[in-house]
Amino acid sequence: MGIIHVLSEAVANKIAAGEIIERPASIVKELIENSLDAGATSVEVEIKHGGKSLIRVADNGCGMSPEDAELAFQRHATSKISGAEDLLRIASFGFRGEALPSIGAVSRLTLTTRVEADDAGTEVCVEGGVKRSVKPKPGRVGTVVEVRDLFFNTPARRKFLRTDPTELGHVLDVVTHLALANPSVHFTLSSANKSLLSLTPAKTFRERAFQIWGEDQSRYLLEIQGEGGGIQISGIIGKPTMVRANRTDQVFFINRRWIRHVGFSYALQEGYHGLMMHGQYPVGVVFVDVDPERVDVNVHPTKQEVRISKESEIKSLICRTVAECLQKAGDLAPDALQPKTFSRPFSTRLPESQPAYLKFQEENAAAVSESVLQVSEPEPAEAPVPVSGESFIAPVVVRDQLHITKVLGQIHHTFIVAETEAGMILIDQHAAHERVMFEATLKEFQSGHPKRQRLLMDEILELHPKRHEILKRAMPLLEKIGFEIEPFGENAFVVRSYPAALADENPVACLERFLEEMEDGKTKGSLENAQENLAALFACKRRSVKAHDPMTGPAMQTLLERLARCDNPFHCPHGRPTFFKYSFLDLEKQFKRK
Ligand code: ADP
Ligand code: MG
């Protein structure tokens, strides 16, 4: 007698539930996706105890016939695909036919549904995977799924649930993320009978974003748009001053499907290169649209992991689109009075009741093409500053921020205070000088004819084999920027010349530091990054103005002028801010004059 037997459907469902349902938020995601697949224009979500005691999702979608309502709880029962070939072109969120039976296996579930053609609806009750009852039930067209006592029959899983507020936070993320991708659908979320979100149908993604983030945060959002190689990128990103301590506010969609993708997240981050410090993460909601045949969503039961062909193309397009958007945005200087921590959307007032939102809707009745989600204070009309004889074009806004009318002085020999047309700025003299030196060094490198300085005596550089390898790889770059280095025996090199930009610094010490950073992985592989890193290193080594250095008026003036001419005057090469601005308006508000 064989020892293998087929598991009962109830057990199989419980196993599937283990993969699909991590926490209440996973159920909310599956149920909302079902509602969207059913063509709902309104989805109401209600939860209690972070979803542990109740999750209720009600929609006005197409509903199910009595037969379908029963069939829906069978494993792999789906209306969304029928043959294997359909797996290649999945247009719906669901297709595996696993969600409802899995949820039913680990909770007490009641589904009430009605199709338009029928007078009455159907109610199906399932408890721990066992069908308890199926009966006719009056009700409106659409579907209501109530999930109670999650994991009541799997205590081990229940123990892994976090506190109610944490679970609620995850549910909120799911609802906001799906709402962002479906702006025309009305979404509501309430917890313990308290309304947390009420998102009326919005005409555009932009409007939906405003509903969710509210006035305070929308000021710091920028719209992105990119295209190439059959890929389209759209969405919003935060200005570099809108930082988070983790990646939770990075959301990616592929063909409107919300996915998790570490690679995309890195690509987004890379777009902020040099604008953020280590350990800071940008905010971004990014939609990627590609030919569905390039995306395999049948990889994981939650359908949040996908396999994409030519993924690297998408990543570089994301990175490029973000970098270009930030470059164009120009005004990236942090507002000194900007709130440093942004509240989660749900803890603020309901967006629609905000006067700014009403104003936003009014103003956007006609399509607007400006690229910044700036709705609160329109930028004052800019006074163009002549950009004479410069090889680069700095956006006008940048120059406005740094259009200094008066240098007022120094504080603690460390910060420079200056008056600008829009208010006042406070500059970190060392960070500013480092930025100026960094860009000068980089331009020299890029010129292709860097000035070279011969060492009085050749120096021998002995290296550990690993560093030896790194140096060998970096050799073409080092030569390009002015080093003259040759292999010398087994594990050594001889250094003959060095870039003049290094002035009186010890070139060998600089090289060693560079190799150390390369080894630590601080510098990523690409040549361009290595070059930037070297420039940053040199800028740091070259005699720069330090904190506590007294500066004369003309020296401050010159520094600020040179800073204004930088491609990115807002951050030092390490991503720290170079200056903060205090707009006159904000100052007036602070002093309650406005
Ligand atoms: P899938 O979404 O992968 O098809 P589910 O288990 O989530 O699998 O749902 C099974 C089937 O039940 C769906 O294919 C659909 O036909 C039906 N269904 C589920 N939820 C709804 C809903 N809210 N409105 C209408 N039909 C639904
Ligand atoms: Mg489904």
Coordinates of C-alpha atoms and ligand atoms in Angstrom, one line a residue:
M1 CA 0.0 0.0 0.0
G2 CA 1.3 3.4 -0.9
I3 CA 1.7 6.1 1.7
I4 CA 0.9 9.1 -0.4
H5 CA -2.6 10.6 -0.3
V6 CA -4.1 13.8 -1.7
L7 CA -4.9 16.4 1.0
S8 CA -8.5 17.4 1.5
E9 CA -9.6 20.7 0.0
A10 CA -9.9 22.2 3.5
V11 CA -6.3 21.5 4.3
A12 CA -5.1 22.7 0.9
N13 CA -7.0 25.9 1.5
K14 CA -5.4 26.4 4.8
I15 CA -2.0 25.9 3.2
A16 CA -2.7 28.4 0.5
A17 CA -4.0 30.9 3.2
G18 CA -0.5 30.6 4.8
E19 CA 1.0 32.1 1.6
I20 CA -1.6 34.6 0.7
I21 CA -2.7 36.0 4.1
E22 CA 0.1 37.4 6.1
R23 CA -2.1 39.8 8.0
P24 CA -5.4 41.7 7.8
A25 CA -4.0 44.0 5.2
S26 CA -3.5 41.1 2.8
I27 CA -7.2 40.3 3.0
V28 CA -8.1 43.9 2.5
K29 CA -5.9 43.9 -0.6
E30 CA -7.5 40.7 -2.1
L31 CA -11.0 41.9 -1.4
I32 CA -10.5 45.3 -2.9
E33 CA -8.9 43.8 -5.9
N34 CA -11.9 41.6 -6.4
S35 CA -14.2 44.6 -6.1
L36 CA -12.1 46.4 -8.7
D37 CA -12.2 43.4 -11.0
A38 CA -16.0 43.4 -10.6
G39 CA -16.0 46.9 -12.0
A40 CA -17.0 48.6 -8.8
T41 CA -17.0 52.4 -8.7
S42 CA -17.3 52.5 -5.0
V43 CA -15.5 50.5 -2.3
E44 CA -16.2 50.8 1.4
V45 CA -13.8 49.3 3.8
E46 CA -14.5 48.9 7.5
I47 CA -12.3 47.3 10.1
K48 CA -12.3 46.7 13.8
H49 CA -9.2 46.0 16.0
G50 CA -6.8 46.5 13.1
G51 CA -8.9 44.0 11.1
K52 CA -8.4 41.2 13.6
S53 CA -12.0 41.0 14.7
L54 CA -13.7 42.5 11.6
I55 CA -12.9 43.3 8.0
R56 CA -15.8 44.3 5.8
V57 CA -15.5 45.3 2.2
A58 CA -18.6 46.4 0.4
D59 CA -18.7 47.2 -3.3
N60 CA -21.2 48.2 -6.0
G61 CA -19.7 45.9 -8.6
C62 CA -21.4 43.4 -10.8
G63 CA -22.1 40.9 -8.0
M64 CA -22.4 37.1 -8.4
S65 CA -25.3 34.8 -9.2
P66 CA -26.3 32.3 -6.5
E67 CA -24.3 29.5 -8.3
D68 CA -21.2 31.6 -8.7
A69 CA -21.4 32.8 -5.1
E70 CA -21.1 29.2 -4.0
L71 CA -18.5 28.2 -6.6
A72 CA -16.3 31.1 -5.6
F73 CA -15.2 29.3 -2.5
Q74 CA -13.8 26.4 -4.4
R75 CA -10.1 26.4 -4.9
H76 CA -9.0 27.6 -8.4
A77 CA -12.5 28.7 -9.2
T78 CA -12.2 31.9 -11.1
S79 CA -14.2 33.8 -13.7
K80 CA -11.1 35.7 -14.9
I81 CA -9.1 33.2 -16.9
S82 CA -10.0 29.9 -18.5
G83 CA -7.0 28.6 -20.4
A84 CA -3.2 28.5 -19.9
E85 CA -2.8 31.0 -22.7
D86 CA -4.7 33.6 -20.7
L87 CA -1.8 33.6 -18.2
L88 CA 0.3 35.4 -20.7
R89 CA -2.0 38.4 -20.8
I90 CA -3.7 38.9 -17.5
A91 CA -5.8 42.0 -17.4
S92 CA -7.5 41.5 -14.0
F93 CA -6.0 41.7 -10.6
G94 CA -7.1 38.2 -9.7
F95 CA -6.7 35.0 -11.7
R96 CA -5.7 32.3 -9.3
G97 CA -9.1 31.6 -7.7
E98 CA -7.5 31.2 -4.3
A99 CA -8.3 34.3 -2.3
L100 CA -11.9 33.6 -1.2
P101 CA -11.3 29.9 -0.2
S102 CA -8.1 30.9 1.6
I103 CA -9.7 33.7 3.6
G104 CA -12.7 31.4 4.4
A105 CA -10.3 28.7 5.7
V106 CA -8.9 30.9 8.5
S107 CA -11.9 33.1 9.5
R108 CA -15.6 33.3 9.8
L109 CA -16.7 34.7 6.5
T110 CA -20.0 35.9 5.2
L111 CA -20.4 36.9 1.6
T112 CA -23.6 38.7 0.4
T113 CA -24.0 39.4 -3.2
R114 CA -26.5 40.2 -5.9
V115 CA -26.5 40.7 -9.6
E116 CA -28.7 43.3 -11.2
A117 CA -30.8 40.7 -13.1
D118 CA -31.9 39.0 -9.9
D119 CA -34.4 40.4 -7.4
A120 CA -32.8 38.9 -4.4
G121 CA -29.2 38.1 -3.6
T122 CA -27.4 35.3 -1.9
E123 CA -25.6 34.9 1.4
V124 CA -22.9 32.3 1.9
C125 CA -21.4 31.6 5.3
V126 CA -18.1 29.8 5.7
E127 CA -16.4 29.1 9.0
G128 CA -12.8 27.7 9.1
G129 CA -13.2 26.4 5.6
V130 CA -16.5 24.7 6.2
K131 CA -19.6 25.9 4.4
R132 CA -22.2 26.6 7.0
S133 CA -25.1 28.0 5.0
V134 CA -26.2 29.3 1.6
K135 CA -29.4 31.2 1.5
P136 CA -31.3 33.9 -0.4
K137 CA -30.8 37.3 1.1
P138 CA -32.2 40.7 0.0
G139 CA -29.7 43.4 -0.7
R140 CA -28.4 45.9 -3.1
V141 CA -26.5 45.0 -6.3
G142 CA -22.9 44.3 -5.6
T143 CA -20.9 42.3 -3.0
V144 CA -20.2 42.6 0.7
V145 CA -17.6 40.4 2.3
E146 CA -17.4 40.3 6.1
V147 CA -14.4 38.5 7.6
R148 CA -14.6 38.0 11.4
D149 CA -12.2 36.5 13.9
L150 CA -9.2 36.2 11.7
F151 CA -7.0 33.1 12.5
F152 CA -9.5 31.9 15.1
N153 CA -8.6 28.3 14.1
T154 CA -4.9 28.9 13.7
P155 CA -3.7 30.3 17.1
A156 CA -0.1 30.1 16.1
R157 CA -0.7 32.6 13.2
R158 CA -2.8 34.8 15.4
K159 CA 0.1 35.3 17.7
F160 CA 2.2 36.8 14.9
L161 CA -0.3 39.7 14.4
R162 CA 1.0 43.0 15.7
T163 CA -0.8 45.6 17.8
D164 CA -4.1 47.0 16.4
P165 CA -2.6 50.3 15.4
T166 CA 0.2 48.6 13.5
E167 CA -2.2 46.4 11.6
L168 CA -4.4 49.4 11.0
G169 CA -1.4 51.2 9.5
H170 CA -0.9 48.3 7.1
V171 CA -4.5 48.4 6.1
L172 CA -4.3 52.1 5.5
D173 CA -1.3 51.6 3.3
V174 CA -3.2 49.1 1.2
V175 CA -6.2 51.3 0.8
T176 CA -4.3 54.4 -0.1
H177 CA -2.0 52.5 -2.6
L178 CA -4.9 51.0 -4.4
A179 CA -6.8 54.3 -4.3
L180 CA -3.8 56.0 -5.9
A181 CA -3.9 53.6 -8.8
N182 CA -7.7 53.9 -9.2
P183 CA -8.5 57.6 -8.8
S184 CA -11.9 57.4 -10.3
V185 CA -13.1 54.9 -7.7
H186 CA -14.7 56.2 -4.5
F187 CA -12.9 54.7 -1.5
T188 CA -13.8 54.9 2.2
L189 CA -12.1 53.4 5.2
S190 CA -13.3 53.4 8.7
S191 CA -12.0 51.8 11.8
A192 CA -14.1 51.2 14.9
N193 CA -16.8 53.3 13.3
K194 CA -14.5 56.3 12.8
S195 CA -14.0 57.5 9.3
L196 CA -10.3 57.6 8.4
L197 CA -10.4 58.1 4.6
S198 CA -13.1 59.3 2.3
L199 CA -11.9 59.7 -1.2
T200 CA -14.5 61.0 -3.6
P201 CA -13.9 60.0 -7.3
A202 CA -11.1 62.1 -8.6
K203 CA -10.5 63.0 -12.3
T204 CA -6.8 62.6 -12.2
F205 CA -4.1 60.8 -10.3
R206 CA -2.8 64.2 -9.3
E207 CA -6.1 65.1 -7.7
R208 CA -6.2 61.7 -5.8
A209 CA -2.7 62.4 -4.6
F210 CA -3.8 65.7 -3.2
Q211 CA -6.8 64.1 -1.5
I212 CA -4.5 61.6 0.2
W213 CA -1.5 63.8 1.1
G214 CA -3.3 67.0 1.8
E215 CA -2.0 70.5 1.4
D216 CA 1.0 70.4 3.7
Q217 CA 2.7 67.5 1.9
S218 CA 1.5 68.1 -1.6
R219 CA 3.7 71.2 -1.7
Y220 CA 6.7 68.9 -1.7
L221 CA 5.6 66.6 -4.5
L222 CA 6.7 66.7 -8.1
E223 CA 5.1 64.9 -11.0
I224 CA 7.2 62.6 -13.1
Q225 CA 6.8 61.5 -16.7
G226 CA 9.1 59.4 -18.8
E227 CA 9.1 57.3 -21.9
G228 CA 11.4 55.1 -23.9
G229 CA 11.7 51.6 -25.4
G230 CA 8.0 50.9 -25.1
I231 CA 8.0 51.7 -21.4
Q232 CA 6.1 54.5 -19.8
I233 CA 6.8 56.0 -16.4
S234 CA 4.5 58.3 -14.5
G235 CA 3.7 59.2 -10.9
I236 CA 4.9 61.6 -8.2
I237 CA 8.0 61.9 -6.2
G238 CA 8.9 63.9 -3.1
K239 CA 11.4 66.7 -3.2
P240 CA 14.7 65.7 -1.7
T241 CA 13.8 67.5 1.5
M242 CA 10.8 65.2 2.0
V243 CA 12.8 62.3 3.5
R244 CA 11.7 59.1 5.2
A245 CA 13.7 56.7 7.4
N246 CA 12.6 53.7 5.4
R247 CA 11.1 52.7 2.1
T248 CA 7.4 52.5 3.2
D249 CA 6.5 55.5 1.2
Q250 CA 7.8 54.1 -2.1
V251 CA 5.0 52.5 -4.1
F252 CA 5.3 50.8 -7.4
F253 CA 2.7 49.7 -9.9
I254 CA 3.3 47.8 -13.1
N255 CA 0.4 48.1 -15.5
R256 CA -1.6 49.5 -12.5
R257 CA -0.9 46.4 -10.4
W258 CA 0.7 47.3 -7.0
I259 CA 3.9 45.3 -6.7
R260 CA 6.9 45.1 -4.4
H261 CA 10.2 45.6 -6.2
V262 CA 13.5 46.2 -4.5
G263 CA 15.2 46.9 -7.8
F264 CA 12.8 49.7 -8.7
S265 CA 13.2 51.1 -5.3
Y266 CA 17.0 51.3 -5.8
A267 CA 16.4 52.9 -9.2
L268 CA 14.3 55.6 -7.6
Q269 CA 16.9 56.2 -4.9
E270 CA 19.6 56.4 -7.6
G271 CA 17.7 59.2 -9.2
Y272 CA 18.3 61.3 -6.1
H273 CA 22.0 60.7 -6.3
G274 CA 23.9 63.3 -4.3
L275 CA 20.7 64.9 -3.1
M276 CA 20.1 62.7 -0.1
M277 CA 22.2 61.5 2.8
H278 CA 23.0 57.9 3.6
G279 CA 20.0 56.3 5.4
Q280 CA 17.5 58.7 4.0
Y281 CA 14.8 57.5 1.6
P282 CA 12.8 59.4 -0.9
V283 CA 9.0 59.3 -1.3
G284 CA 7.6 58.1 -4.6
V285 CA 4.6 56.6 -6.3
V286 CA 5.7 55.3 -9.6
F287 CA 3.6 53.8 -12.3
V288 CA 5.3 51.6 -15.0
D289 CA 3.3 50.7 -18.1
V290 CA 4.7 48.1 -20.4
D291 CA 3.4 45.5 -22.8
P292 CA 1.6 42.9 -20.5
E293 CA 3.5 40.1 -22.2
R294 CA 6.7 41.3 -20.7
V295 CA 5.3 40.8 -17.2
D296 CA 4.8 37.5 -15.5
V297 CA 2.5 38.0 -12.5
N298 CA 2.1 34.3 -11.9
V299 CA 5.2 34.1 -9.6
H300 CA 3.8 34.3 -6.1
P301 CA 0.4 33.8 -4.6
T302 CA 0.1 37.4 -3.4
K303 CA 0.7 38.5 -7.0
Q304 CA 2.9 41.3 -5.6
E305 CA 6.1 39.8 -6.9
V306 CA 6.5 39.8 -10.7
R307 CA 9.0 38.7 -13.2
I308 CA 9.7 41.3 -15.8
S309 CA 11.7 40.8 -19.0
K310 CA 14.3 43.6 -19.7
E311 CA 13.9 44.8 -16.2
S312 CA 17.2 46.8 -16.3
E313 CA 15.7 49.0 -19.0
I314 CA 12.8 49.9 -16.8
K315 CA 15.2 50.6 -13.9
S316 CA 17.4 52.9 -15.8
L317 CA 14.3 54.7 -17.2
I318 CA 13.0 55.2 -13.6
C319 CA 16.3 56.6 -12.5
R320 CA 16.6 58.9 -15.5
T321 CA 13.1 60.2 -15.2
V322 CA 13.5 61.0 -11.5
A323 CA 16.9 62.7 -12.0
E324 CA 15.5 64.8 -14.9
C325 CA 12.5 65.8 -12.9
L326 CA 14.6 66.9 -10.0
Q327 CA 16.9 68.8 -12.2
K328 CA 14.0 70.6 -13.9
A329 CA 12.3 71.3 -10.6
G330 CA 15.1 73.8 -9.8
D331 CA 13.9 74.9 -6.4
L332 CA 15.1 72.2 -4.2
A333 CA 16.3 74.3 -1.3
P334 CA 14.8 73.2 1.9
D335 CA 12.4 75.5 3.7
A336 CA 13.7 76.1 7.1
L337 CA 10.2 76.2 8.4
Q338 CA 9.1 73.1 6.5
P339 CA 7.6 70.5 8.8
K340 CA 10.3 67.9 9.4
T341 CA 8.0 65.0 9.9
F342 CA 4.9 64.6 7.9
S343 CA 1.9 63.1 9.6
R344 CA 0.3 60.1 8.0
P345 CA -2.6 61.1 5.8
F346 CA -5.2 59.6 8.1
S347 CA -4.4 61.5 11.2
T348 CA -5.0 64.8 9.4
R349 CA -8.3 66.4 8.7
L350 CA -10.4 64.8 6.0
P351 CA -8.9 66.2 2.8
E352 CA -12.1 67.1 1.0
S353 CA -13.1 69.4 3.8
Q354 CA -9.9 71.4 3.5
P355 CA -10.4 74.7 1.9
A356 CA -7.2 74.2 -0.1
Y357 CA -8.5 71.1 -1.6
L358 CA -11.7 72.8 -2.7
K359 CA -9.5 75.5 -4.2
F360 CA -7.4 72.9 -5.9
Q361 CA -10.5 71.3 -7.5
E362 CA -11.7 74.6 -8.7
E363 CA -8.4 75.6 -10.2
N364 CA -8.0 72.2 -11.9
A365 CA -11.4 72.1 -13.5
A366 CA -9.5 72.7 -16.7
A367 CA -6.4 70.6 -17.3
V368 CA -3.3 72.3 -16.1
S369 CA 0.0 71.4 -17.6
E370 CA 2.4 72.8 -15.0
S371 CA 4.6 70.0 -13.6
V372 CA 4.7 70.8 -10.0
L373 CA 1.9 69.8 -7.6
Q374 CA 2.2 73.2 -6.1
V375 CA -1.2 74.4 -5.0
S376 CA -0.8 76.4 -1.9
E377 CA 1.3 79.4 -2.8
P378 CA 1.9 80.2 -6.4
E379 CA 5.6 81.1 -7.0
P380 CA 6.1 84.8 -7.3
A381 CA 6.7 85.9 -10.9
E382 CA 10.4 85.3 -11.4
A383 CA 12.8 88.0 -12.2
P384 CA 15.2 86.4 -14.6
V385 CA 18.9 86.9 -13.8
P386 CA 21.1 87.1 -16.8
V387 CA 23.3 84.0 -17.2
S388 CA 26.2 85.3 -19.1
G389 CA 28.9 83.1 -20.6
E390 CA 28.0 80.0 -18.7
S391 CA 28.4 76.6 -20.2
F392 CA 25.4 75.3 -18.3
I393 CA 21.9 76.7 -17.9
A394 CA 20.8 76.9 -14.4
P395 CA 17.0 77.0 -14.0
V396 CA 15.7 80.4 -13.2
V397 CA 14.2 79.3 -10.0
V398 CA 17.6 78.2 -8.7
R399 CA 19.1 81.6 -9.4
D400 CA 16.1 83.3 -7.7
Q401 CA 16.6 81.3 -4.5
L402 CA 20.2 82.5 -4.4
H403 CA 19.7 86.0 -5.8
I404 CA 21.3 87.7 -2.9
T405 CA 20.5 91.3 -2.3
K406 CA 22.7 91.7 0.8
V407 CA 25.2 89.5 2.7
L408 CA 24.4 90.3 6.3
G409 CA 27.3 88.5 8.0
Q410 CA 28.5 85.4 9.7
I411 CA 27.2 83.6 12.8
H412 CA 29.7 81.8 15.0
H413 CA 32.1 82.0 12.1
T414 CA 30.2 79.0 10.7
F415 CA 27.0 80.2 9.0
I416 CA 26.4 83.0 6.6
V417 CA 23.2 85.0 6.7
A418 CA 22.0 86.7 3.6
E419 CA 19.0 88.5 2.4
T420 CA 17.4 87.4 -0.8
E421 CA 14.5 88.8 -2.8
A422 CA 12.2 86.2 -1.4
G423 CA 13.3 86.4 2.2
M424 CA 16.4 85.2 3.9
I425 CA 18.8 82.3 3.6
L426 CA 21.2 80.7 6.1
I427 CA 24.3 79.0 4.5
D428 CA 26.6 76.4 5.9
Q429 CA 29.9 77.9 4.7
H430 CA 31.8 74.6 4.7
A431 CA 29.1 72.6 2.9
A432 CA 28.8 75.5 0.3
H433 CA 32.5 75.6 -0.3
E434 CA 32.7 71.9 -0.6
R435 CA 30.0 71.9 -3.3
V436 CA 31.8 74.6 -5.2
M437 CA 35.1 72.7 -5.1
F438 CA 33.4 69.5 -6.0
E439 CA 31.9 70.9 -9.1
A440 CA 35.1 72.6 -10.1
T441 CA 37.0 69.4 -9.7
L442 CA 34.5 67.4 -11.6
K443 CA 34.4 69.8 -14.5
E444 CA 38.2 69.6 -14.6
F445 CA 38.0 65.8 -14.7
Q446 CA 35.4 65.9 -17.4
S447 CA 37.3 68.3 -19.6
G448 CA 39.6 65.4 -20.6
H449 CA 42.7 67.5 -20.2
P450 CA 43.2 67.7 -16.5
K451 CA 46.3 69.5 -15.3
R452 CA 48.9 67.0 -14.1
Q453 CA 51.6 67.5 -11.5
R454 CA 54.8 65.4 -11.4
L455 CA 55.8 64.0 -8.0
L456 CA 59.3 65.1 -7.0
M457 CA 60.0 61.4 -6.3
D458 CA 58.0 58.5 -7.5
E459 CA 56.1 56.8 -4.8
I460 CA 55.5 53.1 -4.4
L461 CA 52.0 52.0 -3.4
E462 CA 51.9 48.5 -2.0
L463 CA 48.5 46.9 -1.9
H464 CA 46.5 44.0 -0.5
P465 CA 45.5 41.8 -3.4
K466 CA 41.8 42.9 -3.2
R467 CA 42.7 46.5 -3.5
H468 CA 45.2 45.7 -6.1
E469 CA 42.3 44.4 -8.2
I470 CA 40.2 47.5 -7.6
L471 CA 43.1 49.8 -8.6
K472 CA 43.6 47.8 -11.7
R473 CA 40.0 48.3 -12.7
A474 CA 40.0 52.0 -11.8
M475 CA 43.2 52.6 -13.8
P476 CA 41.7 54.0 -17.0
L477 CA 39.6 56.4 -14.9
L478 CA 42.6 57.5 -12.7
E479 CA 44.6 58.1 -15.9
K480 CA 41.8 60.1 -17.4
I481 CA 41.8 62.5 -14.4
G482 CA 45.5 63.0 -14.3
F483 CA 47.2 60.2 -12.4
E484 CA 50.2 58.5 -13.9
I485 CA 50.4 55.0 -12.3
E486 CA 52.2 51.9 -13.4
P487 CA 52.2 48.3 -12.1
F488 CA 55.3 47.6 -10.1
G489 CA 56.1 44.0 -9.3
E490 CA 53.5 41.6 -7.7
N491 CA 51.3 43.8 -5.6
A492 CA 52.6 47.3 -6.0
F493 CA 52.2 50.3 -8.2
V494 CA 54.4 53.2 -8.8
V495 CA 52.8 56.7 -8.8
R496 CA 54.6 59.2 -11.0
S497 CA 52.1 62.1 -11.4
Y498 CA 48.8 63.2 -9.9
P499 CA 46.0 65.6 -10.8
A500 CA 47.0 69.2 -10.1
A501 CA 43.6 69.7 -8.6
L502 CA 44.9 67.9 -5.5
A503 CA 47.3 70.8 -4.9
D504 CA 49.4 70.1 -1.8
E505 CA 47.5 67.1 -0.7
N506 CA 49.3 63.8 -0.4
P507 CA 48.1 62.0 -3.6
V508 CA 49.0 58.6 -2.4
A509 CA 46.9 59.1 0.8
C510 CA 44.0 60.2 -1.5
L511 CA 44.4 57.1 -3.6
E512 CA 44.3 54.9 -0.6
R513 CA 41.2 56.5 0.8
F514 CA 39.6 56.1 -2.6
L515 CA 40.4 52.4 -2.7
E516 CA 39.1 52.0 0.8
E517 CA 35.8 53.6 -0.2
M518 CA 35.6 51.4 -3.3
E519 CA 36.2 48.3 -1.2
D520 CA 33.5 49.3 1.4
G521 CA 31.1 49.5 -1.5
K522 CA 30.5 53.2 -0.8
T523 CA 31.1 53.8 -4.5
K524 CA 29.0 51.8 -6.8
G525 CA 30.4 50.1 -9.8
S526 CA 29.9 52.6 -12.6
L527 CA 32.8 54.8 -13.8
E528 CA 30.8 57.9 -13.5
N529 CA 30.1 57.3 -9.9
A530 CA 33.7 56.5 -9.2
Q531 CA 34.6 59.8 -10.8
E532 CA 32.1 61.7 -8.7
N533 CA 33.4 60.0 -5.7
L534 CA 36.9 61.0 -6.4
A535 CA 35.8 64.6 -7.0
A536 CA 34.0 64.6 -3.7
L537 CA 37.1 63.2 -2.0
F538 CA 39.4 65.8 -3.5
A539 CA 36.9 68.6 -2.7
C540 CA 37.0 67.4 0.9
K541 CA 40.8 67.2 0.9
R542 CA 41.4 70.5 -0.9
R543 CA 41.8 73.3 1.5
S544 CA 38.2 74.4 1.9
V545 CA 36.6 76.9 4.2
K546 CA 35.8 75.1 7.4
A547 CA 33.4 75.8 10.2
H548 CA 34.8 78.3 12.6
D549 CA 36.8 80.1 9.9
P550 CA 36.3 83.8 9.9
M551 CA 35.4 85.1 6.5
T552 CA 35.5 88.7 5.1
G553 CA 32.5 90.3 3.4
P554 CA 34.0 89.9 -0.1
A555 CA 35.0 86.3 0.5
M556 CA 31.4 85.5 1.6
Q557 CA 30.1 87.3 -1.5
T558 CA 32.4 85.4 -3.8
L559 CA 31.5 82.1 -2.2
L560 CA 27.8 82.7 -2.6
E561 CA 28.2 83.8 -6.2
R562 CA 30.1 80.7 -7.0
L563 CA 27.5 78.6 -5.2
A564 CA 24.8 80.2 -7.3
R565 CA 26.6 79.1 -10.4
C566 CA 26.7 75.4 -9.4
D567 CA 24.6 72.8 -11.1
N568 CA 23.2 71.7 -7.8
P569 CA 23.7 74.4 -5.2
F570 CA 21.5 72.8 -2.7
H571 CA 23.6 70.0 -1.3
C572 CA 27.2 69.3 -0.5
P573 CA 28.7 66.3 -2.3
H574 CA 27.7 64.1 0.6
G575 CA 24.0 65.1 0.3
R576 CA 23.9 67.5 3.3
P577 CA 22.0 70.7 2.7
T578 CA 24.1 73.8 1.8
F579 CA 21.5 76.3 2.8
F580 CA 18.0 76.8 4.2
K581 CA 15.6 79.4 3.1
Y582 CA 13.2 81.4 5.2
S583 CA 10.6 82.9 2.9
F584 CA 9.3 86.3 3.9
L585 CA 5.8 84.9 3.9
D586 CA 6.7 82.0 6.3
L587 CA 8.5 84.5 8.6
E588 CA 5.4 86.7 8.6
K589 CA 3.3 83.6 9.4
Q590 CA 5.6 82.6 12.2
F591 CA 5.3 86.1 13.8
K592 CA 1.5 85.9 13.3
R593 CA 1.5 88.8 11.0
K594 CA -0.5 86.7 8.5
Ligands
ADP1 P1 -9.7 35.4 -8.4 O1 -9.9 36.8 -8.0 O2 -8.3 35.0 -8.5 O3 -10.5 35.0 -9.5 P2 -11.0 34.9 -5.8 O4 -11.0 33.7 -4.9 O5 -10.5 36.2 -5.3 O6 -10.2 34.5 -7.1 O7 -12.5 35.1 -6.4 C1 -13.1 34.0 -7.0 C2 -14.2 34.5 -8.0 O8 -15.2 35.1 -7.3 C3 -13.7 35.6 -8.9 O9 -13.1 35.1 -10.1 C4 -15.0 36.3 -9.2 O10 -15.7 35.7 -10.3 C5 -15.8 36.1 -8.0 N1 -15.8 37.3 -7.1 C6 -15.0 37.5 -6.0 N2 -15.2 38.7 -5.4 C7 -16.1 39.3 -6.1 C8 -16.8 40.6 -6.1 N3 -16.5 41.5 -5.1 N4 -17.7 40.9 -7.0 C9 -18.0 40.0 -8.0 N5 -17.4 38.8 -8.1 C10 -16.5 38.4 -7.2
MG2 MG -9.3 37.7 -6.2

